[in-house]
GROMACS .gro file of C-alpha atoms in nm:
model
  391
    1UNK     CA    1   2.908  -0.561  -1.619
    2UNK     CA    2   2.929  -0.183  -1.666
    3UNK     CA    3   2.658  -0.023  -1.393
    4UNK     CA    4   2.667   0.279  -1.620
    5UNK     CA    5   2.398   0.400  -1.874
    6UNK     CA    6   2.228   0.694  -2.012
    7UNK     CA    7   1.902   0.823  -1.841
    8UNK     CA    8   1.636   1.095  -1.990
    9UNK     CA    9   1.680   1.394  -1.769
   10UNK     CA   10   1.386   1.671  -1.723
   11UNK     CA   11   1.519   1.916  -1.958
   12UNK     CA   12   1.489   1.672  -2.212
   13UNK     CA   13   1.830   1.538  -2.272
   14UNK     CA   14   2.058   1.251  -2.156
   15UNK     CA   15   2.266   1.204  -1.867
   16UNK     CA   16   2.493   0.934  -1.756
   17UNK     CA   17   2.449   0.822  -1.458
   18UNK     CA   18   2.633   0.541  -1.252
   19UNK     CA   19   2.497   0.299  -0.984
   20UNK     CA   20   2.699   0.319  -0.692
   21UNK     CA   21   2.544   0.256  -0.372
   22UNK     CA   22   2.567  -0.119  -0.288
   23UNK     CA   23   2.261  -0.268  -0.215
   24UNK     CA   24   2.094  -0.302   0.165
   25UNK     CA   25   2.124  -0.675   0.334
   26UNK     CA   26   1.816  -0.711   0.495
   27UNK     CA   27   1.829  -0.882   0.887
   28UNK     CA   28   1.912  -1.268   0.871
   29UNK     CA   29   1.531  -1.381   0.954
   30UNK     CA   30   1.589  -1.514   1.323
   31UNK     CA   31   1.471  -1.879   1.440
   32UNK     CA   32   1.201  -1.707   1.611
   33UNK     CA   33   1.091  -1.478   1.327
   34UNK     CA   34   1.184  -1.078   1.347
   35UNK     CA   35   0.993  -0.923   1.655
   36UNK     CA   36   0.915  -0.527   1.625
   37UNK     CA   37   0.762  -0.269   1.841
   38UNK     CA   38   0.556  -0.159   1.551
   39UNK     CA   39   0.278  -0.314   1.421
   40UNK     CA   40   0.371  -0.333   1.006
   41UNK     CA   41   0.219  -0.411   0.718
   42UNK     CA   42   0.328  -0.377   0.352
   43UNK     CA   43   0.021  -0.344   0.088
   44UNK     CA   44   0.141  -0.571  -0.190
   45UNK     CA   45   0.126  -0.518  -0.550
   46UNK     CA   46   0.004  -0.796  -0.825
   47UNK     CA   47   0.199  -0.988  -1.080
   48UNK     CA   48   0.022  -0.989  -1.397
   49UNK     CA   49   0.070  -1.277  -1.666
   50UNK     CA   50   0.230  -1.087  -1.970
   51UNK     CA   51   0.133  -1.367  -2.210
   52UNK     CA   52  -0.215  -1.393  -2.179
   53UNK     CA   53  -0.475  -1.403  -2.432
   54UNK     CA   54  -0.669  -1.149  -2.392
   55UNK     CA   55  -0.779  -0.743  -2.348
   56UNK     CA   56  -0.556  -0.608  -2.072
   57UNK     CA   57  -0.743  -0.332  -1.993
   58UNK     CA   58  -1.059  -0.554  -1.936
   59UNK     CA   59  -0.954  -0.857  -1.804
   60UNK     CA   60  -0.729  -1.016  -1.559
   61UNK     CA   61  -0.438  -1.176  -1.627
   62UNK     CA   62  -0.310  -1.257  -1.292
   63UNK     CA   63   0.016  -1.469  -1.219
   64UNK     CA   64  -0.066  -1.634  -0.916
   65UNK     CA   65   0.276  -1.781  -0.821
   66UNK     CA   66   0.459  -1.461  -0.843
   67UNK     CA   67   0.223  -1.301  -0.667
   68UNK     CA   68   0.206  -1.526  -0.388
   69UNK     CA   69   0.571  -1.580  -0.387
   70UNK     CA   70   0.609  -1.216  -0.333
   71UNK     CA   71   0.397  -1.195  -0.009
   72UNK     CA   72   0.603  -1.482   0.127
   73UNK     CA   73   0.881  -1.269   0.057
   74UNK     CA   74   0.779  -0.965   0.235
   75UNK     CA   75   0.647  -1.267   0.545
   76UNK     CA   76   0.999  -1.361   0.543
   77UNK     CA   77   1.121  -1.033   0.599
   78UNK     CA   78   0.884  -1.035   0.902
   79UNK     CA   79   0.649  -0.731   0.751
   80UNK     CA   80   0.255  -0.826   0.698
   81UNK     CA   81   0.071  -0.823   0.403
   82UNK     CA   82  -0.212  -0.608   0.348
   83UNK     CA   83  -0.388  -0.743   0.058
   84UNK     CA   84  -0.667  -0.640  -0.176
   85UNK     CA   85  -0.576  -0.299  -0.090
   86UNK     CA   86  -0.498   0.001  -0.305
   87UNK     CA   87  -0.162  -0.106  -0.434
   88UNK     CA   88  -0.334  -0.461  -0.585
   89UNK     CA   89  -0.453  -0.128  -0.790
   90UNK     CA   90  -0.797  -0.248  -0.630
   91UNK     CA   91  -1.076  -0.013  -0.831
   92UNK     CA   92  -0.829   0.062  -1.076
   93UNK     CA   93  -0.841  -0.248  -1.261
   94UNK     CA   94  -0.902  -0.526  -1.028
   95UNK     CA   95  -1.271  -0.556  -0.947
   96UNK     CA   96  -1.416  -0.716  -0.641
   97UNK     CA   97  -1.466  -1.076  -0.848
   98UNK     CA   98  -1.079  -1.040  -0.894
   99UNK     CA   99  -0.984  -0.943  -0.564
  100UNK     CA  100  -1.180  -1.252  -0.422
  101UNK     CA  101  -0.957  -1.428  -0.610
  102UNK     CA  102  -0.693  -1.251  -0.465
  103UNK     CA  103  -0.755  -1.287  -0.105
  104UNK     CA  104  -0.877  -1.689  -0.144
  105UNK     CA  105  -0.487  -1.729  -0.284
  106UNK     CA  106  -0.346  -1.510  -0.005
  107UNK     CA  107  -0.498  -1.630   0.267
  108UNK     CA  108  -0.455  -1.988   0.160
  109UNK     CA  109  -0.062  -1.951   0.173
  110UNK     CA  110  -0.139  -1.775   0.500
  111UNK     CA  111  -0.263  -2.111   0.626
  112UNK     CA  112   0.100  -2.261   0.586
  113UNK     CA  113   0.271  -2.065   0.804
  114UNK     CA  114   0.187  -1.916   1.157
  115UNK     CA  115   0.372  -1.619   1.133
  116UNK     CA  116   0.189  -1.505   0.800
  117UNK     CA  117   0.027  -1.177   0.945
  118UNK     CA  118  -0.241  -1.054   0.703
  119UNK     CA  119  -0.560  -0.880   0.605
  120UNK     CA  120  -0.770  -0.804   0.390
  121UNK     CA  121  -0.959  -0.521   0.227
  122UNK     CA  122  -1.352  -0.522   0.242
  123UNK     CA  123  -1.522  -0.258   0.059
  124UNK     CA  124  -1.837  -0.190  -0.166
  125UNK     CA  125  -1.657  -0.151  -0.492
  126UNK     CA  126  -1.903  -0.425  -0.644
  127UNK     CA  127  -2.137  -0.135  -0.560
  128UNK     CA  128  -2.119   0.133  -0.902
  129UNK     CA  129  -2.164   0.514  -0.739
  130UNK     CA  130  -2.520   0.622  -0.918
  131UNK     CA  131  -2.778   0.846  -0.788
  132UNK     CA  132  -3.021   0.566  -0.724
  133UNK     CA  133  -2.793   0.346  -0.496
  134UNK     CA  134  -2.908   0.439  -0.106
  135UNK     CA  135  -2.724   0.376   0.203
  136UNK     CA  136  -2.882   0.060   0.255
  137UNK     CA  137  -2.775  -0.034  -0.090
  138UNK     CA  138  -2.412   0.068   0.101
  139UNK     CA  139  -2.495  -0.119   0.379
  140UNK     CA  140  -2.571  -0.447   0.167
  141UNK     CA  141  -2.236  -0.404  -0.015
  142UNK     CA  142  -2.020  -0.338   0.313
  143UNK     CA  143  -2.193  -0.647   0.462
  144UNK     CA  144  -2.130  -0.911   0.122
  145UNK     CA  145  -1.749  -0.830   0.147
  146UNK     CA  146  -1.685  -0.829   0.498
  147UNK     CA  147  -1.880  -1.191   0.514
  148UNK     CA  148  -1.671  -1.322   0.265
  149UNK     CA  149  -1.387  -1.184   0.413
  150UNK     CA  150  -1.442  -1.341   0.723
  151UNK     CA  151  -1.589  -1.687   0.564
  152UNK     CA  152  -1.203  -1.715   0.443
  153UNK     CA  153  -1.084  -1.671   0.794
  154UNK     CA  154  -0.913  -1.299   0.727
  155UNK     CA  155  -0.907  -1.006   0.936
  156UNK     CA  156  -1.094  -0.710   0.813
  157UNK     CA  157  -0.934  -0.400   0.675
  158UNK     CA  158  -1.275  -0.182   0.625
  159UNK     CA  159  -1.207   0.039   0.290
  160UNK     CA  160  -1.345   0.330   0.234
  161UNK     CA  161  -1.627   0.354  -0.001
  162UNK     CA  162  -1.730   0.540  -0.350
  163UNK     CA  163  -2.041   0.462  -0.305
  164UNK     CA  164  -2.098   0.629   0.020
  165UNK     CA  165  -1.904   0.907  -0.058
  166UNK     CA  166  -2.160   0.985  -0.349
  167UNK     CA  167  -2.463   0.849  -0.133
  168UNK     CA  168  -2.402   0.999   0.171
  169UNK     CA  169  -2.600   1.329   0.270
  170UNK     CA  170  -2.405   1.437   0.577
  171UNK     CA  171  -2.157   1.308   0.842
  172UNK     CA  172  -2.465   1.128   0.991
  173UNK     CA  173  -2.478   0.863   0.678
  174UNK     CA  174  -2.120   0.743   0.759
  175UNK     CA  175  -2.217   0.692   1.129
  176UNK     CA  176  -2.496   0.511   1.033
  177UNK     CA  177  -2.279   0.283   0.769
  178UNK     CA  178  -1.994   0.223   1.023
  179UNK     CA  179  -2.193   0.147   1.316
  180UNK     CA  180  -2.403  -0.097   1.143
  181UNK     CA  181  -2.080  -0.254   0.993
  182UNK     CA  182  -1.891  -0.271   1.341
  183UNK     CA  183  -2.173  -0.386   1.511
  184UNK     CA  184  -2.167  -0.686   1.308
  185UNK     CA  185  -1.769  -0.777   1.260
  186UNK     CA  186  -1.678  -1.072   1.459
  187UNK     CA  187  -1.323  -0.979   1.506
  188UNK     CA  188  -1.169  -0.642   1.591
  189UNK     CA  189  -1.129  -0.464   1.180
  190UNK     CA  190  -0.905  -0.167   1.062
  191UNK     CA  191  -1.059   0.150   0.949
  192UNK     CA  192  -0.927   0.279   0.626
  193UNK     CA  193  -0.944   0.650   0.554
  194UNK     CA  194  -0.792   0.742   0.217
  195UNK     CA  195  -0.797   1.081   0.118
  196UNK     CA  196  -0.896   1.213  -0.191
  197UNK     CA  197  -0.526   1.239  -0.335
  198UNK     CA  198  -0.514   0.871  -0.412
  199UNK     CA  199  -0.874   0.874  -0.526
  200UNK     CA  200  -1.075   1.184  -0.612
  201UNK     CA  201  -1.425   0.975  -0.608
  202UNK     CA  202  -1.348   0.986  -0.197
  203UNK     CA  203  -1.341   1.377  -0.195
  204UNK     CA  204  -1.547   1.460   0.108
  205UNK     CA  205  -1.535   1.140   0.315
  206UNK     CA  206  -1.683   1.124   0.637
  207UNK     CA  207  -1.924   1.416   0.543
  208UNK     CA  208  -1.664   1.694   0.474
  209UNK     CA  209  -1.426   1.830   0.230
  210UNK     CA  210  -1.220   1.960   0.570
  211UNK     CA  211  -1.011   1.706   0.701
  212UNK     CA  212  -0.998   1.812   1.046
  213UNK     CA  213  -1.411   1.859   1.037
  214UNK     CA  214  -1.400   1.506   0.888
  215UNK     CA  215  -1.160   1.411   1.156
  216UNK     CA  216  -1.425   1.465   1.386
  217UNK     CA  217  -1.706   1.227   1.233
  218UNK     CA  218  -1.413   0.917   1.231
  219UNK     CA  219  -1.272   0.982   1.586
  220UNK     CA  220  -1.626   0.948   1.688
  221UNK     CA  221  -1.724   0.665   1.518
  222UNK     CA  222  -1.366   0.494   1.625
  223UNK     CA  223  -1.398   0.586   1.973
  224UNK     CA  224  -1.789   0.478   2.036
  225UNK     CA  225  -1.678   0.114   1.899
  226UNK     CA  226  -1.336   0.105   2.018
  227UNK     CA  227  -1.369  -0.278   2.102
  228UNK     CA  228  -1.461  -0.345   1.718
  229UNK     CA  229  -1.161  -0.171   1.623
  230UNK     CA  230  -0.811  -0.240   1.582
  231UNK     CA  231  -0.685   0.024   1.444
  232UNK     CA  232  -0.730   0.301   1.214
  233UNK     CA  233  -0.506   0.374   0.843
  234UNK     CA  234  -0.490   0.730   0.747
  235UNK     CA  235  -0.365   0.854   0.418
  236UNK     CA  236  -0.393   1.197   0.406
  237UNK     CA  237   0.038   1.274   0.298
  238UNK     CA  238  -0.030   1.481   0.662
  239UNK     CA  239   0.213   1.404   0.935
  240UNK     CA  240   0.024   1.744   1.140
  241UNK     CA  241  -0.305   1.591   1.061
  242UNK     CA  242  -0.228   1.245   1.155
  243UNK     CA  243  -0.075   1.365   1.509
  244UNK     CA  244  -0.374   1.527   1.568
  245UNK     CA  245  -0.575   1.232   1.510
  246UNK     CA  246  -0.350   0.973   1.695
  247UNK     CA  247  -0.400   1.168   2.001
  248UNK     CA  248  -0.725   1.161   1.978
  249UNK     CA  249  -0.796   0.817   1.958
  250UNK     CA  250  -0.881   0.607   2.208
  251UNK     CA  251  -0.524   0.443   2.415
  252UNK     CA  252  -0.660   0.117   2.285
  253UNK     CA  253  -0.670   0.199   1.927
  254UNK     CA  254  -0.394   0.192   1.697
  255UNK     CA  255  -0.275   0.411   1.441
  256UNK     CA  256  -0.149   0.274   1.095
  257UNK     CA  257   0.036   0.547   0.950
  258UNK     CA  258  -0.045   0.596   0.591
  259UNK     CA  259   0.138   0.873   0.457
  260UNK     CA  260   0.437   0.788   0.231
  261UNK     CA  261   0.554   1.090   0.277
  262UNK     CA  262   0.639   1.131   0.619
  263UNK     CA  263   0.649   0.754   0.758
  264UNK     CA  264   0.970   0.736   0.928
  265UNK     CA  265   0.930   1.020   1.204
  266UNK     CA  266   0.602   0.918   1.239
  267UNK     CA  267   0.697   0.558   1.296
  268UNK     CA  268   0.926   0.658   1.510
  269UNK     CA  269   0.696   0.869   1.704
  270UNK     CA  270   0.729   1.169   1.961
  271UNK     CA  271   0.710   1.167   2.379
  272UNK     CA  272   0.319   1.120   2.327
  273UNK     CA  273   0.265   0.836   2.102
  274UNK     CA  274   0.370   0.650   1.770
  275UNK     CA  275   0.243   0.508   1.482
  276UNK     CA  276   0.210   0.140   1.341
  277UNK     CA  277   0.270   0.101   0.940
  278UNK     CA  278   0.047   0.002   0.675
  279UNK     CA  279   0.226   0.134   0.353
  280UNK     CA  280   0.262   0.112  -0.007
  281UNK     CA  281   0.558   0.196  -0.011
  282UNK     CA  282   0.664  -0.121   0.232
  283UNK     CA  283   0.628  -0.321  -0.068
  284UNK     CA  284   0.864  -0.093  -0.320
  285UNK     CA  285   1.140  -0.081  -0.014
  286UNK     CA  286   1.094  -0.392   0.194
  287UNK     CA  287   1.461  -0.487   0.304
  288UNK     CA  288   1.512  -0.116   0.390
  289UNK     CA  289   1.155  -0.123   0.628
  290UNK     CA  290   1.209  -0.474   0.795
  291UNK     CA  291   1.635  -0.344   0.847
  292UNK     CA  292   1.503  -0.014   1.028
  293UNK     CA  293   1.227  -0.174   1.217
  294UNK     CA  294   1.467  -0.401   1.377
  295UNK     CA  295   1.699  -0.140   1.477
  296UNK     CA  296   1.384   0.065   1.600
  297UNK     CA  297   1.313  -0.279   1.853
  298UNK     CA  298   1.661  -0.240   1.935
  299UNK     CA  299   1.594   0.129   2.040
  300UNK     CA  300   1.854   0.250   1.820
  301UNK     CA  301   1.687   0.541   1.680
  302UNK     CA  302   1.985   0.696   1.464
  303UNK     CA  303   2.014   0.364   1.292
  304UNK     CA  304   1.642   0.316   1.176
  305UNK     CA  305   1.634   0.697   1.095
  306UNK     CA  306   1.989   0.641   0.881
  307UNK     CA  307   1.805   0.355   0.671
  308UNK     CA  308   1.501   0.529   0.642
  309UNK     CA  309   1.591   0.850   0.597
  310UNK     CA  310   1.748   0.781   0.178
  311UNK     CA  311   1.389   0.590   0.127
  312UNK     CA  312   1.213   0.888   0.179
  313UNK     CA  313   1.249   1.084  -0.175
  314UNK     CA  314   1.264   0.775  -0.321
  315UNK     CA  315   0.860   0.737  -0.198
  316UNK     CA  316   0.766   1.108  -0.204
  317UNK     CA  317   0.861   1.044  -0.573
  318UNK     CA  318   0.673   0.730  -0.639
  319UNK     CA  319   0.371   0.929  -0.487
  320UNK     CA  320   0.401   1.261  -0.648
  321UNK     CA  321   0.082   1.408  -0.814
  322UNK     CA  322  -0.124   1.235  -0.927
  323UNK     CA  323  -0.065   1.003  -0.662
  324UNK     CA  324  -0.326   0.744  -0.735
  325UNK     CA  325  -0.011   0.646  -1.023
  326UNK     CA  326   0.199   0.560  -0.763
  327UNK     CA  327   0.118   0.187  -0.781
  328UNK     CA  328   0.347   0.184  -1.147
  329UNK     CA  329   0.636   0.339  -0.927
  330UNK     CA  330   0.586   0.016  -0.713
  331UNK     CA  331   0.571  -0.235  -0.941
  332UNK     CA  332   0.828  -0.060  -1.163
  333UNK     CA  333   1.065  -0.146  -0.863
  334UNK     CA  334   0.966  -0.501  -0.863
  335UNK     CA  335   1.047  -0.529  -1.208
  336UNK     CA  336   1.409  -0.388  -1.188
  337UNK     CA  337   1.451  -0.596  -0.868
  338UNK     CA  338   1.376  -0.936  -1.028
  339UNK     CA  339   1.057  -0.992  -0.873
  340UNK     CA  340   0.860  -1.045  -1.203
  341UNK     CA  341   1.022  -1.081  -1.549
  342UNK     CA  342   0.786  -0.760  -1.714
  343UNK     CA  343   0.699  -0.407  -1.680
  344UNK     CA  344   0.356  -0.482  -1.765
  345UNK     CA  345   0.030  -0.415  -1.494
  346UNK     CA  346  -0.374  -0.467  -1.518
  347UNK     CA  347  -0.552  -0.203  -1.733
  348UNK     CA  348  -0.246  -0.120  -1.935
  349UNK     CA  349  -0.114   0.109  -1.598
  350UNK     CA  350   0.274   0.097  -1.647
  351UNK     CA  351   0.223   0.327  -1.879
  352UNK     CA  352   0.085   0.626  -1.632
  353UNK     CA  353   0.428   0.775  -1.563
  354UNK     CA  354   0.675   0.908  -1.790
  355UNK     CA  355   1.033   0.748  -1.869
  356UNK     CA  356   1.144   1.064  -1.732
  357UNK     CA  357   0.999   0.978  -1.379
  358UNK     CA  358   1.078   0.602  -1.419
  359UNK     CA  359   1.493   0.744  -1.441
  360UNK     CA  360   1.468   0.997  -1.147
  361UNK     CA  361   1.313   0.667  -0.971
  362UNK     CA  362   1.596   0.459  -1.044
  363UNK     CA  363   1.858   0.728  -0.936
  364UNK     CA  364   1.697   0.750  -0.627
  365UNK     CA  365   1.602   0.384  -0.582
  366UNK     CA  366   2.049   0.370  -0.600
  367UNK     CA  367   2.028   0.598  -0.364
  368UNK     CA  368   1.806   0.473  -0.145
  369UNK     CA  369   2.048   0.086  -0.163
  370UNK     CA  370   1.736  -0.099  -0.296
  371UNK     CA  371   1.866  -0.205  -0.595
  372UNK     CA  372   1.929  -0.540  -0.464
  373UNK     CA  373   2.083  -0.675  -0.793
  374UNK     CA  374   2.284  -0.382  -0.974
  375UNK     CA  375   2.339  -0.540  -1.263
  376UNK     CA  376   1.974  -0.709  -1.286
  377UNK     CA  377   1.843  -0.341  -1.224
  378UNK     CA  378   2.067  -0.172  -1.510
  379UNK     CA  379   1.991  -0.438  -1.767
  380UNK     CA  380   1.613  -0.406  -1.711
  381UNK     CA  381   1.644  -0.057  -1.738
  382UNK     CA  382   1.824  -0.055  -2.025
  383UNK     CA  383   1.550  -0.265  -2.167
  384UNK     CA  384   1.257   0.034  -2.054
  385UNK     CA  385   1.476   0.281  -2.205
  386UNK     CA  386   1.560   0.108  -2.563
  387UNK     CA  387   1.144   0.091  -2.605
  388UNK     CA  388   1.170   0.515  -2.578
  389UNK     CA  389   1.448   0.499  -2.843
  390UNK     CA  390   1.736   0.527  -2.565
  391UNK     CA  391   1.995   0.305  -2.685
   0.00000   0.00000   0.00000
């Protein structure tokens, strides 16, 4: 089959363009499962069920063996799966009733195997942001989620809240909040700080619209319940700002890089620390993470820098402003990679980027070798582009 076809271009007109990279080969898993020095999880995307009955953009339509089958694919791979997170497009069309769901499915395949590493996100987004709810409203919410979290048997990623961030009066309201909360967990939880890039309604978190005055409020909070905390997830697209704050912490906390823009160097780290991985874009380039991380065990630092490194504006793409669209980037990739038979997501959301972005994302995904099926990945797009009129 001809890997050749004719993509939109920004100016408006066509271009052919030809696959040529061949595809990654992700590590053989070993006997003994993959062992990293890096802590890594991959937040996983949903498979919705195309032929459903019903109103996408109100309901859920959720394929639960695709969707499972993909987080033992990214177990098998040896990354972990953080689920209910922001990439499940969690408060942007599935709702906490949904993402119970979600997590009762996940962490029931969990239960099958012992290397399954997983968590889940507990929030207040059954909470709606109004100027009567109060922080013990906030409170209330925090404490429903993380007890069902932890009725299932999961590990606690703590999300950050809309509710707060349009309750809160001060830095002093989120102390309050998180102390309560961590005084309570029974196991050790990950803090998630997601800046307002990925969702504006978080503009302000932690009782500033400076990061590095906000910075102050979470270190605190982190540090004066280090043994409640495992770690902390930052998504600020920051590398400077996340250094900062990983030398900060506490030598027993660990931080879980969240910028898709910058994860490989600071994965890899400098002479004063590193940082673990929780990532979206994990999911989207899976073979390419779990390849470098096992050279980075191996301490060969030019090879997990050499696999990285053609990932990088492959993600910076499927993050570009507005980057709380990034999740159609991801599944977009799972599509062309056989993963699910559709392009379709909850609330109607494929269709927040342009065809023009879904072509530069496919040149670069050939770029990046994560086409795993050339010939799959060109038919499929073929398929995108004859809906546009691209024949």
């Amino acid at each position: 089959m001809t890997k050749t076809l004719r993509l939109p271009t920004a100016d408006g007109k066509l271009a052919d363009f030809t696959v040529a990279n061949t595809p990654l080969s992700p590590p053989e898993r070993p006997v003994t499962g993959h062992r990293f020095n890096r802590v890594a999880y991959a937040a996983a995307h949903i498979v919705v069920d195309p032929l459903a009955d019903n109103d996408p953009w109100l309901d859920r339509n959720i394929d639960w063996e695709r969707t499972i089958a993909f987080r033992e694919y990214l177990w098998d791979l040896g990354l972990g799966v953080a689920e209910a997170m922001d990439t499940a497009q969690r408060g942007m069309g599935l709702d906490w009733t949904g993402a119970k769901e979600l997590i009762t499915h996940a962490q029931s395949a969990a239960r099958n195997r012992p290397d399954a590493l997983i968590a889940y996100g507990a929030g207040t987004d059954h909470l709606a942001p109004g100027p009567d709810v109060t922080i013990d409203d906030v409170i209330r919410a925090y404490e429903e989620q993380v007890a069902f979290v932890e009725g299932q048997g999961g590990r606690i990623i703590l999300m950050a809240s809309r509710a707060l961030a349009a309750a809160a009066k001060g830095p002093d309201d989120y102390i309050r909040v998180y102390n309560r909360i961590l005084g309570q967990v029974k196991e050790p939880v990950m803090i998630h700080w997601l800046g307002s890039m990925f969702d504006p309604a978080l503009a302000g978190y932690w009782g500033s619209s400076d990061d590095l005055r906000a910075m102050e409020t979470v270190v605190a909070i982190i540090n004066d319940n280090a043994s409640k905390v495992d770690g902390v997830k930052i998504s600020l697209l920051s590398a400077e700002k996340e250094i900062v704050m990983r030398r900060r912490l506490d030598p027993a906390i660990k931080m879980y890089t969240g910028d898709d823009f910058n994860y490989a160097e600071l994965i890899a780290g400098d002479s004063q620390g590193y940082s673990h991985a929780l990532l979206g874009i994990f999911d989207a380039i899976a073979p390419a993470a779990s390849a470098a991380l096992s050279k980075l065990a191996q301490n060969d630092l030019d090879a997990f820098h050499q696999i990285l490194a053609p990932t990088v504006p492959l993600s910076r793409h499927i993050f570009k402003a507005p980057t709380r669209f990034y999740k159609t980037g991801v599944v977009f990739l799972a599509y062309l990679n056989g993963f699910q038979d559709h392009f379709q997501m909850l609330g109607g959301q494929q269709s927040t980027r342009s065809i023009v972005h879904l072509s530069e994302l496919f040149r670069l995904a050939d770029t990046a070798r994560v086409l795993r099926d050339p010939d799959l990945a060109v038919q499929r797009m073929k398929t995108i582009l004859a809906t546009v009129g691209v024949a």
